[in-house]
Coordinates of C-alpha atoms and ligand atoms in Angstrom, one line a residue:
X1 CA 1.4 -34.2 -16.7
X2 CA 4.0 -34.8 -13.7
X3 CA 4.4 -38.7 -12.8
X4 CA 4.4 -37.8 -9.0
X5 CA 0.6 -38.5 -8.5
X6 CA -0.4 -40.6 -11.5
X7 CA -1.5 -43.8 -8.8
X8 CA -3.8 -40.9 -7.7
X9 CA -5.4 -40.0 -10.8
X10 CA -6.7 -43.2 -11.6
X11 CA -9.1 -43.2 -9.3
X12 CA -12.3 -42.2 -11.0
X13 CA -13.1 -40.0 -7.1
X14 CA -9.9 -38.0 -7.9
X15 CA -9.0 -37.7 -11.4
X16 CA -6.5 -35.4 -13.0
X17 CA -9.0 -32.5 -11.9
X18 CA -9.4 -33.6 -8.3
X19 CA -5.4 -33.9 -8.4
X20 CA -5.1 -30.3 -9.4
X21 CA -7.9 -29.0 -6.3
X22 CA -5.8 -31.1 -4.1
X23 CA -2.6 -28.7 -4.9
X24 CA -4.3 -25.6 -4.8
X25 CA -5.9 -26.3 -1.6
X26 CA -4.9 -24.4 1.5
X27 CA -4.7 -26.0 4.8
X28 CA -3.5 -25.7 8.5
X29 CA -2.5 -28.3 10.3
X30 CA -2.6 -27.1 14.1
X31 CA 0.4 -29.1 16.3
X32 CA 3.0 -31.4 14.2
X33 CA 3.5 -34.2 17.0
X34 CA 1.9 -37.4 16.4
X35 CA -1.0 -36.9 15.2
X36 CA 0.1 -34.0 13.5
X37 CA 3.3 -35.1 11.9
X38 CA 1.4 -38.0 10.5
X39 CA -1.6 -35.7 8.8
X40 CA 1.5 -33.6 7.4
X41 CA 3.1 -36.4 6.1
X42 CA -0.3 -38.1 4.2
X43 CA -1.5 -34.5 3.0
X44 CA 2.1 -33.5 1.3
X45 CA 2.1 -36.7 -0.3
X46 CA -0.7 -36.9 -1.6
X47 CA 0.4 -33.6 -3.4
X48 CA -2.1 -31.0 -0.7
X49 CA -0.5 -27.6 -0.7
X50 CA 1.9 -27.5 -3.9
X51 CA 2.7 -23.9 -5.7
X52 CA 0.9 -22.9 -8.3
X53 CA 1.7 -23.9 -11.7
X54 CA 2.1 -21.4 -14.4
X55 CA 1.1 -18.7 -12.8
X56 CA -1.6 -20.7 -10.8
X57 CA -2.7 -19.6 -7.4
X58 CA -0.7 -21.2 -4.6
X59 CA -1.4 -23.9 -2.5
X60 CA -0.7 -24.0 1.1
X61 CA 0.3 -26.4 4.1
X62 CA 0.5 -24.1 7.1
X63 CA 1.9 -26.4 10.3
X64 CA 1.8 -24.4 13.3
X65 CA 3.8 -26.1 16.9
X66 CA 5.5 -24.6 19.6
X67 CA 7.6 -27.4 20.7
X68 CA 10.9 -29.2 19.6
X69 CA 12.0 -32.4 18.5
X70 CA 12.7 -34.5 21.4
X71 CA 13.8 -38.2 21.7
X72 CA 10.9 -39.6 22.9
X73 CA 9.0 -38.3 20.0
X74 CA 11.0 -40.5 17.5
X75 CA 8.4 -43.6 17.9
X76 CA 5.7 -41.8 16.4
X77 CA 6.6 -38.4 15.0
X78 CA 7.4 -40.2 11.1
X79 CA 8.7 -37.0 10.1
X80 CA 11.7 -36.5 12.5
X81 CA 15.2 -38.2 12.7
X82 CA 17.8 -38.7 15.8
X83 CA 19.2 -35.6 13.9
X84 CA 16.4 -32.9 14.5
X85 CA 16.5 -34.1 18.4
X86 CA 20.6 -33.8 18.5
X87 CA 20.2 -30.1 16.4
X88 CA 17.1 -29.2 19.0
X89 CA 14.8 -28.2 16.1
X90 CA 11.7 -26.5 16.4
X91 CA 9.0 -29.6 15.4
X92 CA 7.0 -27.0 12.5
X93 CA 10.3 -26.0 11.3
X94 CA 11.7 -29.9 11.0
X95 CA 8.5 -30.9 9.7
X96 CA 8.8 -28.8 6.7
X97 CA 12.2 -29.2 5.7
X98 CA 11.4 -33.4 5.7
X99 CA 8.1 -32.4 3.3
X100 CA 10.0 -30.3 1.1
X101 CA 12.6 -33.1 1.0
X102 CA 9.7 -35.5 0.0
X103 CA 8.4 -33.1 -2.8
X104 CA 10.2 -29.7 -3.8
X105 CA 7.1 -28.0 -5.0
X106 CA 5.0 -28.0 -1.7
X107 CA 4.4 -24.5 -0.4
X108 CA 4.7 -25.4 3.3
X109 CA 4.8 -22.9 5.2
X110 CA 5.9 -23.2 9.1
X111 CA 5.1 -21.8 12.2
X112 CA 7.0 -21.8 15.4
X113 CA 4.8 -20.7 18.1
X114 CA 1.5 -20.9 20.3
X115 CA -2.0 -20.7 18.4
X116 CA -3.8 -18.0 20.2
X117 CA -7.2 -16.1 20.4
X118 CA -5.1 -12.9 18.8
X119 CA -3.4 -15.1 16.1
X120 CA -6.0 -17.7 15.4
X121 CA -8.0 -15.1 12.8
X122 CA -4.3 -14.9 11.1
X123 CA -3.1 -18.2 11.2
X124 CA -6.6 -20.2 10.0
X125 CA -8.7 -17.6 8.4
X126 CA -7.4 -17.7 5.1
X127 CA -7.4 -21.7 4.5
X128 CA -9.7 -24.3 3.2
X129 CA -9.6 -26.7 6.2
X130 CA -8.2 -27.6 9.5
X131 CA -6.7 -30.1 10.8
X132 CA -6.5 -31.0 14.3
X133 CA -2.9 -32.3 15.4
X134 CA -2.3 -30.2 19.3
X135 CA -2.7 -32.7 22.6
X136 CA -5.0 -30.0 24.8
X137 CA -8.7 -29.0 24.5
X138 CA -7.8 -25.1 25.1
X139 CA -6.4 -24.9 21.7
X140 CA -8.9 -27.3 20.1
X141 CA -12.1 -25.3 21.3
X142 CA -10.3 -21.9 20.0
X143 CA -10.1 -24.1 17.0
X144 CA -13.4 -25.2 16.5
X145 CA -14.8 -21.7 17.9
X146 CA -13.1 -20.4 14.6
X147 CA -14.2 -22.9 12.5
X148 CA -17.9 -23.0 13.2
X149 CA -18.1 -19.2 13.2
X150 CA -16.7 -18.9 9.5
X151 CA -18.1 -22.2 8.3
X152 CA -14.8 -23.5 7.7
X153 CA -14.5 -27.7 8.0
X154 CA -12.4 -28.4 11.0
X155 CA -11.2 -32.4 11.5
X156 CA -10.4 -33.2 15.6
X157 CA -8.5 -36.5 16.3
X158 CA -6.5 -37.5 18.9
X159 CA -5.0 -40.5 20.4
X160 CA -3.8 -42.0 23.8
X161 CA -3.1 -45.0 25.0
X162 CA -4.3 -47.7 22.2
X163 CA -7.2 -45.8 21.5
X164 CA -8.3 -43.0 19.0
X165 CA -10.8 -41.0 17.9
X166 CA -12.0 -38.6 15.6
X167 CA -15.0 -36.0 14.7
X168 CA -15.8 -34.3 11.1
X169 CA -16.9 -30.6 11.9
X170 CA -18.7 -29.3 9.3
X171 CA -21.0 -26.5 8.7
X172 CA -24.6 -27.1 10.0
X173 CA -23.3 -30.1 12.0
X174 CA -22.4 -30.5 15.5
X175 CA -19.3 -29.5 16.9
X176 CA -17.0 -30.3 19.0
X177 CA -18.1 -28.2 21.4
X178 CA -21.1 -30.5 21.8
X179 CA -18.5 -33.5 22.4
X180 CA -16.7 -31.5 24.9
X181 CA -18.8 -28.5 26.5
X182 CA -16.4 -27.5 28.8
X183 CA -12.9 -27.8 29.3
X184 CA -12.2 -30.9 31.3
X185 CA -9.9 -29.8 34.6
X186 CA -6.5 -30.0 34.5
X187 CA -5.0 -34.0 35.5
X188 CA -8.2 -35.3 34.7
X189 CA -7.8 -36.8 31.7
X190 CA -5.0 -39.8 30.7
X191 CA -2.2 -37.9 28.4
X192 CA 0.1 -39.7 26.5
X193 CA 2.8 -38.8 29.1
X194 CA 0.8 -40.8 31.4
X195 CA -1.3 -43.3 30.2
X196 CA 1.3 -44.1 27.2
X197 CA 0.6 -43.9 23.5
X198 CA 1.8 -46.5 20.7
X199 CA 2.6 -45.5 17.0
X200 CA 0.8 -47.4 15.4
X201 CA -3.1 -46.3 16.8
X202 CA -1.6 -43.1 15.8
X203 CA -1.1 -44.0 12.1
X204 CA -4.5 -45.7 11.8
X205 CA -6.7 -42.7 13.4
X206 CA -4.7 -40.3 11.2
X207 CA -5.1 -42.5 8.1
X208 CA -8.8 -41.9 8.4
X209 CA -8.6 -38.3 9.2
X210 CA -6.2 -37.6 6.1
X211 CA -8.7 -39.8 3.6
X212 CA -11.6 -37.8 4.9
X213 CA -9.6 -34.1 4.4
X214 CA -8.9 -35.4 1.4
X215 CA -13.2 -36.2 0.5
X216 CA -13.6 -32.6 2.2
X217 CA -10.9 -30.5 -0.1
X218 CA -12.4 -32.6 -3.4
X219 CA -16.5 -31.2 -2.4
X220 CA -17.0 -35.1 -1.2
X221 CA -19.6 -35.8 1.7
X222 CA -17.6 -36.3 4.5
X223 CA -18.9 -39.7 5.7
X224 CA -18.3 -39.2 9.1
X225 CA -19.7 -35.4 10.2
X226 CA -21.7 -36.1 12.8
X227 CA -20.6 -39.0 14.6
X228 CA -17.4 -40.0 16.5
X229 CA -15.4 -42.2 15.5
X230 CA -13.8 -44.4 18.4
X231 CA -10.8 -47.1 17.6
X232 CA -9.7 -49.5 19.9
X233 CA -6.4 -50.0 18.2
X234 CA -5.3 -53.3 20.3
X235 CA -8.7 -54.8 19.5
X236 CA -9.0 -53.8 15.8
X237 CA -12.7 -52.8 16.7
X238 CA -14.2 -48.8 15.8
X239 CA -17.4 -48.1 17.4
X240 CA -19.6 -44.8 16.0
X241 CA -20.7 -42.8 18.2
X242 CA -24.2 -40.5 17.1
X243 CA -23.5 -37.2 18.5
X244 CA -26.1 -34.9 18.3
X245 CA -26.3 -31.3 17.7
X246 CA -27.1 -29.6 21.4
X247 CA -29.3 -26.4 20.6
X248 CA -27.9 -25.2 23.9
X249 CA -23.8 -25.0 22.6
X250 CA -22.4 -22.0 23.1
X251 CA -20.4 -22.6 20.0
X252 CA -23.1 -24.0 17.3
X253 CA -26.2 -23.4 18.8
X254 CA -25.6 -19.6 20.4
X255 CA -23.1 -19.0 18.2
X256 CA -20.9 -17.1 21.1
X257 CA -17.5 -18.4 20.2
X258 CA -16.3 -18.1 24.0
X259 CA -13.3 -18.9 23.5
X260 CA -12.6 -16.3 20.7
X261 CA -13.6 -13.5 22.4
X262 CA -12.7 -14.2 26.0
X263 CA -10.1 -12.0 27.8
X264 CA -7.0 -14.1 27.5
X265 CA -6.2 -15.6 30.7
X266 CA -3.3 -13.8 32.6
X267 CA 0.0 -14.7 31.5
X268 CA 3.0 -17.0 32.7
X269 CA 5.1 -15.5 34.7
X270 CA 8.8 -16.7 35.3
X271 CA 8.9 -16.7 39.1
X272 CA 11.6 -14.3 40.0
X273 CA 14.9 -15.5 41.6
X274 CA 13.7 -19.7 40.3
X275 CA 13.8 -22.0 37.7
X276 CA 10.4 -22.1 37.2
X277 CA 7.3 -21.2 35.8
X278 CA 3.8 -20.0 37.1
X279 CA 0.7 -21.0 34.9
X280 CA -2.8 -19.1 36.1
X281 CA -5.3 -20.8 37.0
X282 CA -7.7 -22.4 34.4
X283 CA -11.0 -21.9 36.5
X284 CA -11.8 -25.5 36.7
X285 CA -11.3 -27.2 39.8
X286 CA -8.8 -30.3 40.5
X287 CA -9.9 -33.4 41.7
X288 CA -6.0 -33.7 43.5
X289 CA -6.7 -37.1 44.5
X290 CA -7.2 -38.3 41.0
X291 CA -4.6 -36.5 39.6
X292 CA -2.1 -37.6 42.6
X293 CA -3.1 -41.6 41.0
X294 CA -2.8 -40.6 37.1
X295 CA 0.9 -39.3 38.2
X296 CA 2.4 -41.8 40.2
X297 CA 4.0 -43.3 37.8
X298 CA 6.3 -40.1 36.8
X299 CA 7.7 -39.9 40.2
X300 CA 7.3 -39.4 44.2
X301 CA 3.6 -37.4 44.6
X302 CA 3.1 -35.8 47.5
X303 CA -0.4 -34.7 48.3
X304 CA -1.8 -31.7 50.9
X305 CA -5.3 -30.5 50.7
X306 CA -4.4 -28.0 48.6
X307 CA -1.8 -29.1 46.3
X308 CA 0.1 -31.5 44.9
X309 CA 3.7 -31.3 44.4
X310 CA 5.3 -34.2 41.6
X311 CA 9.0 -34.6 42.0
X312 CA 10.5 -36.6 38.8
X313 CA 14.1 -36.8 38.3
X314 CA 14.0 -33.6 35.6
X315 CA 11.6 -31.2 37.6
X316 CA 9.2 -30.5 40.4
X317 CA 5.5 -29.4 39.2
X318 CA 3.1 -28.0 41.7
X319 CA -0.7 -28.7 41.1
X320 CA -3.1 -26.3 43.0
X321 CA -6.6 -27.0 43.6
X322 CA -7.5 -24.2 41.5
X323 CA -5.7 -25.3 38.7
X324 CA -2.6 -23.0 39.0
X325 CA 0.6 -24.9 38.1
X326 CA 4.5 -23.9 38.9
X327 CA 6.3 -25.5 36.2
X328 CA 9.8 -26.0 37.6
X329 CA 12.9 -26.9 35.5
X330 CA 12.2 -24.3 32.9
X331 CA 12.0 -20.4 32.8
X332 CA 10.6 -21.0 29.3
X333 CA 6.3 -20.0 29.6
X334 CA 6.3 -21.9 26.2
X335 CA 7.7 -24.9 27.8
X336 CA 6.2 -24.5 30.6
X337 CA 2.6 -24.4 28.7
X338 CA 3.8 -27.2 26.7
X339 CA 5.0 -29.8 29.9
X340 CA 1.8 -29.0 31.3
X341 CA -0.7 -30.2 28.5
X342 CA 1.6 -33.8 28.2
X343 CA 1.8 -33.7 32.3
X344 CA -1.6 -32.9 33.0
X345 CA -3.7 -32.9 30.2
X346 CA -4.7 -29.6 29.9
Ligands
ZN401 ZN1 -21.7 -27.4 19.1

C-alpha cells in the first residue's frame, strides 16, 4: 500500500477501493488556464489518472490547450512559474511536466492544440469524464454536444469577475445546452480580460467541481446535476439555480448535436501583405454599442455603424457587425482565435 493517498483512504466514501477507481479513471480536462490548471492540479493529487499497477489498465489525465504561459496568467494559473512564461511554454505541455513533478506515476498526457468538431470524437471519446476548463461557449457546446450524445458526465464551470458557476451534466439530466441555447454574440459577455477575474473565486468554484468529479468517477450521486451553482466570491454567498430540462434542446431533447455535425465554419485566414488575422463571422449579430462600453477600458474605441476598431498599445482588433473579427498583431489563427475569446468573449 503506497503512503501517497493514505489521508484519502480513510474516508469510509473512498476507501482503499475507491482510491484504486480513482487511478484507473480516465479523464479530459478541456483548457489548462484557470479554471483548468486548478482542476488538473486537485485531480492529479488526489491520485486521478495514475499507470496501472502490475499490469493494471492505465489511467489517464488528458489536458488539452492551445495557448502559452503568459505573465498575466501567474495569479491564478497554480501550476505555472515565471519560468514557463520566460521559456514561452505551451500551457498543456507545462501543466504536465508540474503534475508529473508532483507525482511520477500519473499518466498525463498533453495536448497542444484547438478542440475541434473533427478531433473532439478522438480527444474525449475514450474517457470517463470531462471537465470543463476553456473561456468560450463554442468549445463548451461541442463539449457538451459530445457528452450528452454518448452519455458521458461532462462538469462546466467558469469564472469572471468575483463570481463563478458551475453545472453537473449527466445522463438524463439537463444540459448545458438548456443553460445556454445559443451562442451568445461575440463582446457580449464580460471576459476576464475585461471585467477582471481574481484567484481565489477561481480556487473555490474549482474546489467544488474537482470534489464532485471526484463523487462522479467513485459511482456517487452527483449532488448538483441539475441545478447551477452560482458563487458570489466577494460575498461568500452560492445561490442554486433549478434548471430545467427543455424538451425543445437541440442537444438533450432532439438529440441533434449541432455543433457536432455542423460544417466547420470557414477558416482564419492570415491577411496577405499584414500582421493580422481574419476570423469569419460567427452568425450572431453584435450589439457594437455594448461591446464599444465592455472595451473601453483596453484602449481608444472607435465606433462606425458598422464596426468597431480597438486600438491598445499591443494591437488593433476590428469588430464587425456580423461578428467578423481582424485580429492584428499576430499572423498566428491560433492566437488570433485565442485573443479573441479573452477580448470578446466568444
Ligand atoms: Zn439540453
Amino acid at each position: 500500500m503506497s503512503e501517497r493517498h493514505l489521508r484519502q483512504e480513510r474516508l469510509p466514501q473512498i476507501g482503499v477501493d475507491g482510491q484504486t477507481k480513482l487511478a484507473r479513471a480516465r479523464v479530459a480536462i478541456v483548457g489548462v488556464g484557470a479554471t483548468g490548471s486548478h482542476l488538473a492540479a486537485m485531480l492529479g493529487r488526489a491520485g486521478v489518472g495514475r499507470r496501472g499497477e502490475s499490469g493494471a489498465p492505465d489511467g489517464l489525465l488528458r489536458l488539452i490547450d492551445r495557448d502559452i504561459v503568459e505573465l498575466s496568467n501567474l495569479p491564478r494559473q497554480t501550476l505555472f512559474t515565471q519560468r514557463d512564461v520566460d521559456d514561452v511554454r505551451p500551457k498543456a505541455l507545462a501543466a504536465a511536466e508540474a503534475l508529473s513533478a508532483i507525482d511520477p506515476e500519473l499518466n498525463v498526457e498533453p495536448v497542444v492544440g484547438d478542440l475541434t468538431a473533427d478531433r473532439a470524437e478522438e480527444l474525449l471519446g475514450n474517457v470517463d469524464l470531462v471537465l470543463d476548463g476553456t473561456d468560450n461557449f463554442p468549445t463548451r457546446l461541442l463539449v457538451n454536444d459530445l457528452c450528452v450524445r454518448d452519455r458521458r458526465p461532462f462538469i462546466y464551470c467558469g469564472a469572471v469577475g468575483l463570481e463563478g458557476q458551475l453545472l453537473v451534466v449527466t445522463p438524463g439530466g439537463p444540459c448545458l445546452r438548456c443553460y445556454v441555447p445559443e451562442l451568445p454574440p461575440p463582446g457580449s459577455l464580460p471576459t476576464c480580460e475585461t471585467a477582471g477575474v481574481l484567484g481565489s473565486v477561481v480556487a473555490q468554484v474549482t474546489s467544488l467541481v474537482a470534489t464532485e468529479a471526484v463523487k462522479l468517477l467513485l459511482g456517487a450521486d452527483a449532488l448538483r446535476a441539475g441545478e447551477v451553482f452560482v458563487i458570489d466570491g466577494w460575498r461568500g454567498e452560492t445561490r442554486h439555480l433549478k434548471l430545467p430540462r427543455d424538451p425543445a434542446c437541440p442537444c438533450c431533447g432532439a438529440g441533434e448535436h449541432p455543433y457536432l455535425t455542423e460544417a466547420p465554419a470557414a477558416e482564419a485566414t492570415q491577411l496577405c501583405g499584414k500582421d493580422a488575422v481574419q476570423l469569419p463571422a460567427s452568425g450572431a449579430r453584435v450589439d457594437l454599442d455594448e461591446a464599444a462600453q465592455r472595451l473601453a477600458s483596453l484602449g481608444d474605441v472607435h465606433l462606425s455603424r458598422f464596426l468597431l476598431r480597438l486600438d491598445t498599445p499591443e494591437r488593433r482588433v476590428l469588430l464587425f457587425a456580423d461578428g467578423r473579427v481582424v485580429m492584428g498583431g499576430t499572423r498566428d489563427p491560433a492566437e488570433a482565435r485565442s485573443l479573441r475569446a479573452r477580448l470578446l468573449g466568444d
